[in-house]
Short mmCIF file of C-alpha atoms and ligand atoms in Angstrom, two decimals:
data_model
loop_
_atom_site.label_atom_id
_atom_site.label_comp_id
_atom_site.label_asym_id
_atom_site.label_seq_id
_atom_site.Cartn_x
_atom_site.Cartn_y
_atom_site.Cartn_z
CA UNK A 99 45.67 46.10 -8.55
CA UNK A 100 44.93 46.75 -4.88
CA UNK A 101 41.20 47.32 -4.58
CA UNK A 102 40.26 50.39 -2.60
CA UNK A 103 36.74 50.21 -1.25
CA UNK A 104 34.97 53.31 -0.01
CA UNK A 105 35.41 54.34 3.63
CA UNK A 106 31.68 53.91 4.13
CA UNK A 107 31.81 50.26 3.10
CA UNK A 108 35.01 49.60 5.02
CA UNK A 109 33.48 50.79 8.26
CA UNK A 110 30.70 48.18 8.29
CA UNK A 111 31.14 44.50 9.09
CA UNK A 112 29.31 41.70 7.33
CA UNK A 113 26.02 40.46 8.76
CA UNK A 114 26.82 37.84 11.44
CA UNK A 115 23.37 36.29 11.06
CA UNK A 116 23.66 35.83 7.30
CA UNK A 117 27.28 34.58 7.60
CA UNK A 118 26.35 31.96 10.21
CA UNK A 119 23.42 30.86 8.08
CA UNK A 120 25.87 30.30 5.24
CA UNK A 121 28.10 28.20 7.55
CA UNK A 122 25.02 26.15 8.54
CA UNK A 123 24.16 25.54 4.89
CA UNK A 124 27.73 24.43 4.12
CA UNK A 125 27.76 21.98 7.07
CA UNK A 126 24.41 20.64 5.89
CA UNK A 127 25.85 20.05 2.40
CA UNK A 128 28.64 18.07 4.12
CA UNK A 129 25.94 15.79 5.51
CA UNK A 130 25.90 17.15 9.10
CA UNK A 131 22.65 17.17 11.05
CA UNK A 132 22.58 20.93 11.55
CA UNK A 133 19.98 22.60 13.76
CA UNK A 134 19.67 26.23 12.84
CA UNK A 135 18.51 28.37 15.76
CA UNK A 136 20.17 31.37 14.18
CA UNK A 137 17.50 32.09 11.63
CA UNK A 138 15.45 35.26 11.38
CA UNK A 139 12.67 33.81 9.27
CA UNK A 140 9.56 31.75 9.98
CA UNK A 141 10.10 28.09 9.11
CA UNK A 142 6.57 27.95 7.66
CA UNK A 143 5.79 28.14 3.94
CA UNK A 144 3.97 31.11 2.49
CA UNK A 145 0.24 30.18 2.57
CA UNK A 146 -0.87 28.49 -0.65
CA UNK A 147 -3.49 31.08 -1.65
CA UNK A 148 -0.78 33.76 -1.59
CA UNK A 149 1.54 31.68 -3.77
CA UNK A 150 -1.33 30.99 -6.18
CA UNK A 151 -1.97 34.73 -6.53
CA UNK A 152 1.63 35.30 -7.64
CA UNK A 153 1.42 32.41 -10.13
CA UNK A 154 -1.74 33.92 -11.58
CA UNK A 155 -0.10 37.34 -11.86
CA UNK A 156 2.89 35.88 -13.69
CA UNK A 157 0.55 33.88 -15.96
CA UNK A 158 -1.32 37.11 -16.76
CA UNK A 159 1.93 38.80 -17.78
CA UNK A 160 2.25 41.02 -14.70
CA UNK A 161 6.02 40.92 -15.06
CA UNK A 162 6.90 44.54 -15.84
CA UNK A 163 8.04 47.46 -13.69
CA UNK A 164 5.44 48.46 -11.13
CA UNK A 165 4.91 52.07 -9.96
CA UNK A 166 7.88 53.16 -7.85
CA UNK A 167 5.78 53.96 -4.80
CA UNK A 168 4.04 50.59 -5.05
CA UNK A 169 0.76 49.49 -6.63
CA UNK A 170 -2.14 51.77 -5.74
CA UNK A 171 -4.38 48.95 -4.48
CA UNK A 172 -1.66 47.60 -2.19
CA UNK A 173 -0.97 51.07 -0.80
CA UNK A 174 -4.70 51.51 -0.18
CA UNK A 175 -4.83 48.15 1.65
CA UNK A 176 -1.81 49.13 3.74
CA UNK A 177 -3.32 52.53 4.63
CA UNK A 178 -6.60 50.79 5.64
CA UNK A 179 -4.66 48.31 7.80
CA UNK A 180 -2.69 51.07 9.52
CA UNK A 181 -5.88 53.00 10.29
CA UNK A 182 -7.72 49.92 11.59
CA UNK A 183 -4.98 47.93 13.38
CA UNK A 184 -2.57 50.67 14.40
CA UNK A 185 -4.71 53.80 14.80
CA UNK A 186 -2.37 55.68 12.45
CA UNK A 187 -4.00 58.34 10.34
CA UNK A 188 -2.61 57.03 7.03
CA UNK A 189 -3.56 57.51 3.38
CA UNK A 190 -1.91 55.97 0.28
CA UNK A 191 0.13 59.17 -0.24
CA UNK A 192 1.94 58.35 3.02
CA UNK A 193 2.92 54.85 1.89
CA UNK A 194 5.90 53.48 -0.04
CA UNK A 195 6.42 49.78 -0.81
CA UNK A 196 9.89 48.37 -1.44
CA UNK A 197 12.02 45.24 -1.69
CA UNK A 198 11.85 44.28 2.00
CA UNK A 199 11.65 46.22 5.24
CA UNK A 200 15.46 46.22 5.25
CA UNK A 201 15.60 48.34 2.10
CA UNK A 202 12.83 50.54 3.51
CA UNK A 203 15.00 51.19 6.61
CA UNK A 204 18.06 51.80 4.44
CA UNK A 205 16.12 54.39 2.40
CA UNK A 206 14.55 56.06 5.44
CA UNK A 207 17.92 56.50 7.14
CA UNK A 208 19.52 57.78 3.94
CA UNK A 209 16.66 60.19 3.39
CA UNK A 210 17.03 61.67 6.88
CA UNK A 211 20.65 61.55 8.06
CA UNK A 212 23.51 63.72 6.90
CA UNK A 213 27.16 62.95 7.58
CA UNK A 214 28.07 63.47 11.26
CA UNK A 215 24.43 63.40 12.37
CA UNK A 216 23.51 60.76 14.89
CA UNK A 217 20.88 58.10 15.21
CA UNK A 218 20.16 56.64 18.65
CA UNK A 219 20.01 52.85 18.80
CA UNK A 220 18.75 50.93 21.81
CA UNK A 221 21.17 48.13 22.30
CA UNK A 222 21.04 45.16 21.77
CA UNK A 223 19.69 46.07 18.33
CA UNK A 224 18.95 44.22 15.10
CA UNK A 225 22.17 43.79 13.13
CA UNK A 226 21.43 46.01 10.12
CA UNK A 227 20.49 49.34 11.75
CA UNK A 228 24.10 50.19 12.57
CA UNK A 229 25.26 49.32 9.05
CA UNK A 230 22.49 51.40 7.45
CA UNK A 231 23.41 54.40 9.61
CA UNK A 232 27.11 54.09 8.80
CA UNK A 233 26.48 53.59 5.08
CA UNK A 234 24.49 56.83 5.17
CA UNK A 235 27.59 58.52 6.63
CA UNK A 236 25.91 58.99 10.02
CA UNK A 237 26.96 57.99 13.51
CA UNK A 238 25.45 55.62 16.01
CA UNK A 239 24.61 56.78 19.50
CA UNK A 240 24.31 53.47 21.39
CA UNK A 241 22.10 53.36 24.46
CA UNK A 242 22.29 50.12 26.37
CA UNK A 243 19.15 48.55 27.81
CA UNK A 244 19.19 46.14 30.75
CA UNK A 245 17.96 42.59 31.07
CA UNK A 246 16.52 43.38 34.51
CA UNK A 247 14.31 46.04 32.85
CA UNK A 248 13.15 43.44 30.31
CA UNK A 249 15.30 45.35 27.78
CA UNK A 250 13.02 48.43 27.87
CA UNK A 251 14.96 51.67 27.28
CA UNK A 252 14.98 54.33 30.02
CA UNK A 253 16.81 57.52 31.12
CA UNK A 254 17.32 58.83 27.60
CA UNK A 255 17.18 62.62 28.17
CA UNK A 256 20.86 63.14 28.92
CA UNK A 257 22.00 60.82 26.12
CA UNK A 258 20.62 63.12 23.43
CA UNK A 259 23.03 65.69 22.06
CA UNK A 260 22.94 68.42 19.42
CA UNK A 261 23.77 65.93 16.66
CA UNK A 262 21.04 63.42 17.50
CA UNK A 263 18.40 63.55 14.81
CA UNK A 264 16.81 60.14 14.79
CA UNK A 265 15.67 57.41 17.20
CA UNK A 266 15.34 53.86 15.95
CA UNK A 267 12.74 51.88 17.88
CA UNK A 268 11.97 48.20 17.36
CA UNK A 269 9.10 46.58 19.24
CA UNK A 270 8.48 43.64 19.34
CA UNK A 271 12.25 43.48 19.41
CA UNK A 272 14.90 41.53 17.60
CA UNK A 273 17.02 40.12 19.32
CA UNK A 274 15.36 40.26 22.77
CA UNK A 275 11.69 39.51 22.00
CA UNK A 276 10.82 42.39 24.33
CA UNK A 277 7.60 44.33 23.64
CA UNK A 278 7.74 47.97 24.74
CA UNK A 279 5.18 48.95 27.35
CA UNK A 280 2.87 51.91 26.85
CA UNK A 281 4.88 53.92 29.43
CA UNK A 282 8.13 53.26 27.57
CA UNK A 283 6.57 54.35 24.28
CA UNK A 284 5.05 57.44 25.92
CA UNK A 285 8.50 58.35 27.29
CA UNK A 286 9.97 57.98 23.77
CA UNK A 287 7.12 60.07 22.37
CA UNK A 288 7.68 62.88 24.91
CA UNK A 289 11.41 62.86 24.24
CA UNK A 290 11.02 62.93 20.45
CA UNK A 291 8.67 65.90 20.64
CA UNK A 292 10.65 67.74 23.31
CA UNK A 293 13.99 67.34 21.45
CA UNK A 294 12.52 67.55 17.93
CA UNK A 295 13.65 64.11 16.75
CA UNK A 296 12.53 61.79 13.98
CA UNK A 297 11.65 58.21 14.88
CA UNK A 298 11.89 55.05 12.82
CA UNK A 299 9.47 52.60 14.40
CA UNK A 300 10.23 49.14 13.05
CA UNK A 301 7.08 47.12 13.72
CA UNK A 302 7.84 44.11 11.53
CA UNK A 303 7.12 41.63 14.37
CA UNK A 304 3.87 43.40 15.28
CA UNK A 305 1.69 40.33 14.75
CA UNK A 306 4.06 37.85 16.38
CA UNK A 307 3.13 38.73 19.91
CA UNK A 308 1.97 36.66 22.89
CA UNK A 309 1.02 38.19 26.24
CA UNK A 310 1.43 41.84 25.28
CA UNK A 311 -0.35 44.42 23.14
CA UNK A 312 1.37 46.13 20.27
CA UNK A 313 1.10 49.93 20.23
CA UNK A 314 2.32 51.97 17.27
CA UNK A 315 4.36 55.05 18.12
CA UNK A 316 2.74 57.01 15.28
CA UNK A 317 -0.63 56.62 17.01
CA UNK A 318 0.49 58.91 19.88
CA UNK A 319 -0.43 62.57 19.71
CA UNK A 320 1.98 64.59 17.59
CA UNK A 321 3.97 61.57 16.41
CA UNK A 322 2.61 60.97 12.88
CA UNK A 323 4.51 64.01 11.59
CA UNK A 324 7.89 62.71 12.81
CA UNK A 325 7.56 58.91 12.61
CA UNK A 326 8.43 56.49 9.85
CA UNK A 327 6.47 53.33 10.65
CA UNK A 328 8.15 50.31 9.05
CA UNK A 329 6.48 46.98 8.46
CA UNK A 330 6.46 44.19 5.88
CA UNK A 331 5.31 40.77 4.79
CA UNK A 332 8.37 38.64 5.69
CA UNK A 333 7.38 37.68 9.22
CA UNK A 334 3.56 37.90 9.46
CA UNK A 335 2.95 36.07 6.19
CA UNK A 336 6.12 33.95 6.04
CA UNK A 337 7.12 35.79 2.85
CA UNK A 338 10.83 36.44 3.40
CA UNK A 339 11.85 35.49 -0.14
CA UNK A 340 9.29 37.75 -1.79
CA UNK A 341 11.12 40.86 -0.60
CA UNK A 342 8.29 43.16 0.37
CA UNK A 343 8.23 45.83 3.02
CA UNK A 344 6.61 49.22 3.43
CA UNK A 345 6.77 52.50 5.30
CA UNK A 346 4.18 55.02 6.37
CA UNK A 347 5.55 58.52 6.88
CA UNK A 348 4.84 62.21 6.19
CA UNK A 349 4.69 62.68 2.43
CA UNK A 350 7.90 64.78 2.33
CA UNK A 351 9.86 61.86 3.82
CA UNK A 352 8.15 59.43 1.43
CA UNK A 353 9.27 61.78 -1.37
CA UNK A 354 12.89 61.56 -0.19
CA UNK A 355 12.72 57.79 0.02
CA UNK A 356 11.11 57.64 -3.41
CA UNK A 357 14.15 59.32 -4.99
CA UNK A 358 16.41 56.64 -3.49
CA UNK A 359 14.01 53.92 -4.64
CA UNK A 360 13.90 55.29 -8.20
CA UNK A 361 17.69 55.30 -8.40
CA UNK A 362 18.25 51.94 -6.72
CA UNK A 363 15.70 49.11 -7.00
CA UNK A 364 13.10 51.11 -9.06
CA UNK A 365 10.17 49.26 -7.48
CA UNK A 366 9.21 46.12 -5.59
CA UNK A 367 8.55 43.09 -7.84
CA UNK A 368 5.19 43.46 -9.52
CA UNK A 369 3.87 39.90 -8.95
CA UNK A 370 5.11 39.92 -5.32
CA UNK A 371 2.85 42.92 -4.82
CA UNK A 372 -0.12 40.98 -6.23
CA UNK A 373 0.63 38.24 -3.71
CA UNK A 374 0.80 40.83 -0.93
CA UNK A 375 -2.62 42.20 -1.91
CA UNK A 376 -4.05 38.68 -1.53
CA UNK A 377 -2.19 38.26 1.78
CA UNK A 378 -3.82 41.40 3.17
CA UNK A 379 -7.28 40.84 1.75
CA UNK A 380 -7.48 37.06 2.32
CA UNK A 381 -8.05 34.96 5.46
CA UNK A 382 -5.67 35.60 8.37
CA UNK A 383 -5.99 32.20 10.08
CA UNK A 384 -2.51 31.00 8.98
CA UNK A 385 -1.02 33.82 11.00
CA UNK A 386 -3.01 32.80 14.06
CA UNK A 387 -1.81 29.20 13.78
CA UNK A 388 1.79 30.29 13.26
CA UNK A 389 1.72 32.52 16.37
CA UNK A 390 0.19 29.71 18.48
CA UNK A 391 2.98 27.39 17.37
CA UNK A 392 5.69 29.99 18.12
CA UNK A 393 4.22 30.42 21.61
CA UNK A 394 4.29 26.66 22.25
CA UNK A 395 7.92 26.51 21.17
CA UNK A 396 8.86 29.57 23.21
CA UNK A 397 7.48 28.02 26.38
CA UNK A 398 9.29 24.73 25.84
CA UNK A 399 12.54 26.50 24.97
CA UNK A 400 12.40 28.74 28.06
CA UNK A 401 11.56 25.79 30.33
CA UNK A 402 14.37 23.76 28.76
CA UNK A 403 16.87 26.60 29.23
CA UNK A 404 15.76 27.09 32.84
CA UNK A 405 16.11 23.40 33.58
CA UNK A 406 19.76 23.47 32.50
CA UNK A 407 20.43 26.55 34.58
CA UNK A 408 20.05 29.31 31.98
CA UNK A 409 17.69 31.96 33.32
CA UNK A 410 16.16 34.46 30.93
CA UNK A 411 13.34 36.93 30.44
CA UNK A 412 10.30 35.27 28.84
CA UNK A 413 10.00 37.12 25.52
CA UNK A 414 6.57 38.59 24.83
CA UNK A 415 6.98 38.85 21.07
CA UNK A 416 8.98 37.97 17.92
CA UNK A 417 10.64 34.53 17.84
CA UNK A 418 13.91 35.07 19.67
CA UNK A 419 15.26 34.86 23.16
CA UNK A 420 18.43 36.64 24.26
CA UNK A 421 20.28 34.84 27.02
CA UNK A 422 23.35 35.24 29.17
CA UNK A 423 25.66 32.25 28.72
CA UNK A 424 28.62 33.57 30.72
CA UNK A 425 28.32 30.80 33.31
CA UNK A 426 29.74 28.40 30.69
CA UNK A 427 33.03 30.29 30.70
CA UNK A 428 34.44 32.41 27.89
CA UNK A 429 32.40 34.81 25.83
CA UNK A 430 29.38 33.96 23.74
CA UNK A 431 31.47 33.80 20.59
CA UNK A 432 33.33 30.81 22.05
CA UNK A 433 29.99 29.36 23.22
CA UNK A 434 28.46 29.63 19.74
CA UNK A 435 31.62 28.27 18.11
CA UNK A 436 31.52 25.20 20.40
CA UNK A 437 27.81 24.65 19.80
CA UNK A 438 28.39 24.85 16.04
CA UNK A 439 31.56 22.75 15.75
CA UNK A 440 30.61 20.06 18.31
CA UNK A 441 26.82 20.09 18.29
CA UNK A 442 26.02 21.48 14.81
CA UNK A 443 23.66 23.97 16.43
CA UNK A 444 23.66 27.53 15.11
CA UNK A 445 23.06 30.44 17.51
CA UNK A 446 24.08 34.07 17.10
CA UNK A 447 26.68 35.58 19.46
CA UNK A 448 25.62 38.78 21.24
CA UNK A 449 28.41 40.99 19.84
CA UNK A 450 26.44 41.06 16.55
CA UNK A 451 23.77 43.18 18.25
CA UNK A 452 25.97 45.98 19.53
CA UNK A 453 28.67 46.71 22.10
CA UNK A 454 28.43 45.20 25.59
CA UNK A 455 26.56 42.01 24.77
CA UNK A 456 29.49 39.64 24.45
CA UNK A 457 28.08 37.35 27.17
CA UNK A 458 24.74 36.83 25.43
CA UNK A 459 23.45 34.72 22.58
CA UNK A 460 20.33 35.06 20.47
CA UNK A 461 18.38 31.84 20.11
CA UNK A 462 15.67 31.77 17.47
CA UNK A 463 12.73 29.43 17.91
CA UNK A 464 11.69 29.65 14.27
CA UNK A 465 12.54 25.94 14.04
CA UNK A 466 10.41 22.81 14.55
CA UNK A 467 9.81 21.82 18.17
CA UNK A 468 11.71 18.53 17.93
CA UNK A 469 14.77 20.43 16.65
CA UNK A 470 14.58 22.84 19.59
CA UNK A 471 14.35 19.92 22.02
CA UNK A 472 17.27 18.16 20.32
CA UNK A 473 19.36 21.38 20.42
CA UNK A 474 18.74 21.62 24.18
CA UNK A 475 19.92 18.02 24.61
CA UNK A 476 23.05 18.73 22.61
CA UNK A 477 23.72 21.86 24.67
CA UNK A 478 23.33 19.88 27.87
CA UNK A 479 25.71 17.22 26.62
CA UNK A 480 28.38 19.56 25.24
CA UNK A 481 28.55 21.61 28.42
CA UNK A 482 28.03 18.55 30.66
CA UNK A 483 25.12 20.24 32.38
CA UNK A 484 23.11 18.36 34.95
CA UNK A 485 19.41 19.13 35.21
CA UNK A 486 19.07 21.83 37.85
CA UNK A 487 16.15 22.53 40.08
C1 LIG B 36 13.87 43.96 13.25
C2 LIG B 36 13.89 43.65 11.79
N1 LIG B 36 13.60 44.64 10.93
C3 LIG B 36 13.60 44.44 9.61
C4 LIG B 36 13.91 43.20 9.08
C5 LIG B 36 13.93 43.04 7.58
O1 LIG B 36 12.88 42.32 7.06
P1 LIG B 36 12.67 42.14 5.49
O2 LIG B 36 12.76 40.68 5.24
O3 LIG B 36 11.31 42.68 5.20
O4 LIG B 36 13.73 42.90 4.79
C6 LIG B 36 14.21 42.14 9.92
C7 LIG B 36 14.58 40.82 9.38
O5 LIG B 36 15.15 39.97 10.02
C8 LIG B 36 14.20 42.37 11.33
O6 LIG B 36 14.46 41.39 12.20
#
């Protein structure tokens, strides 16, 4: 029987980042010395005291359904954090916890968008926003940013139309590592209020930041009532496998998301939430060490790229750099293919992050320093690049 999938599913592609990770794992199983610079997760282990908390919870029988909104103590901790770190006027009634920030974004978009309505995405954009919008039946209004503006969006007024309902903002940004300046955020704030738009502010890389300051959009005047602030534990606490993310939003939007949660995943895993409570209430020095190490790697990667003639913006946050590789001929798909097949180095081609980025690749530096250095050597060799001044 010919299988007929829904139109909604047929109109989204698979996730290029997850697919390339799978290819890397297969090559590794074949005994190849693969260097994965495609990954979107810290290469550090979850701190021991957090793992111990989950073990204790399981030992104590905390293995049942948790409240759908999330455990009360965790939601209180999150509200405290948002008030203290982000200057967002939050209380537990504004918080929902779910199985990863990705599912939080999926629920937020589904709670807000109707068919034919549009969400504006600043491009290049993280791979899953477009899919979430399309799966909700909505449309994407792509707005391209420019490398020469350090990938900060601008001139948005005339790109809004009657169907635009939602802006999706992501700072620090995946894939560019750009951190939006206060002026950029203020411009987005003015636009959202002037044109009566909702904003999803994905702040998952908030703590992985170097020379810049993170400012939450919901802390601007008039924004709390129209902003869904998204965050989670995957990046700051190296807890990708625990599947824990959260949103802070007006309680009506939380109510909409709750319905989706109740009819999909029910709740986030109970013992993962115990671990998250420990992560928030315990010492934060692991995070500090992790960020210092990312910064060291970033600097070496950027210097290495420069020395082989690849110029790029020094990213101020997250653990990615987004670089133009057109000087090597062909598009970035061909570049990534060559790096993978001949050098066993995984990088993500720019097309995965939206239209118009076919010349770029995303390089993640969530890999040990010696692997980054080795990947640069392989790149130099494959493309026969001489050191350039
Ligand atoms: C920008 C961005 N938002 C959200 C997520 C999802 O994170 P989680 O692991 O919490 O689902 C990611 C993960 O790569 C991301 O890069």
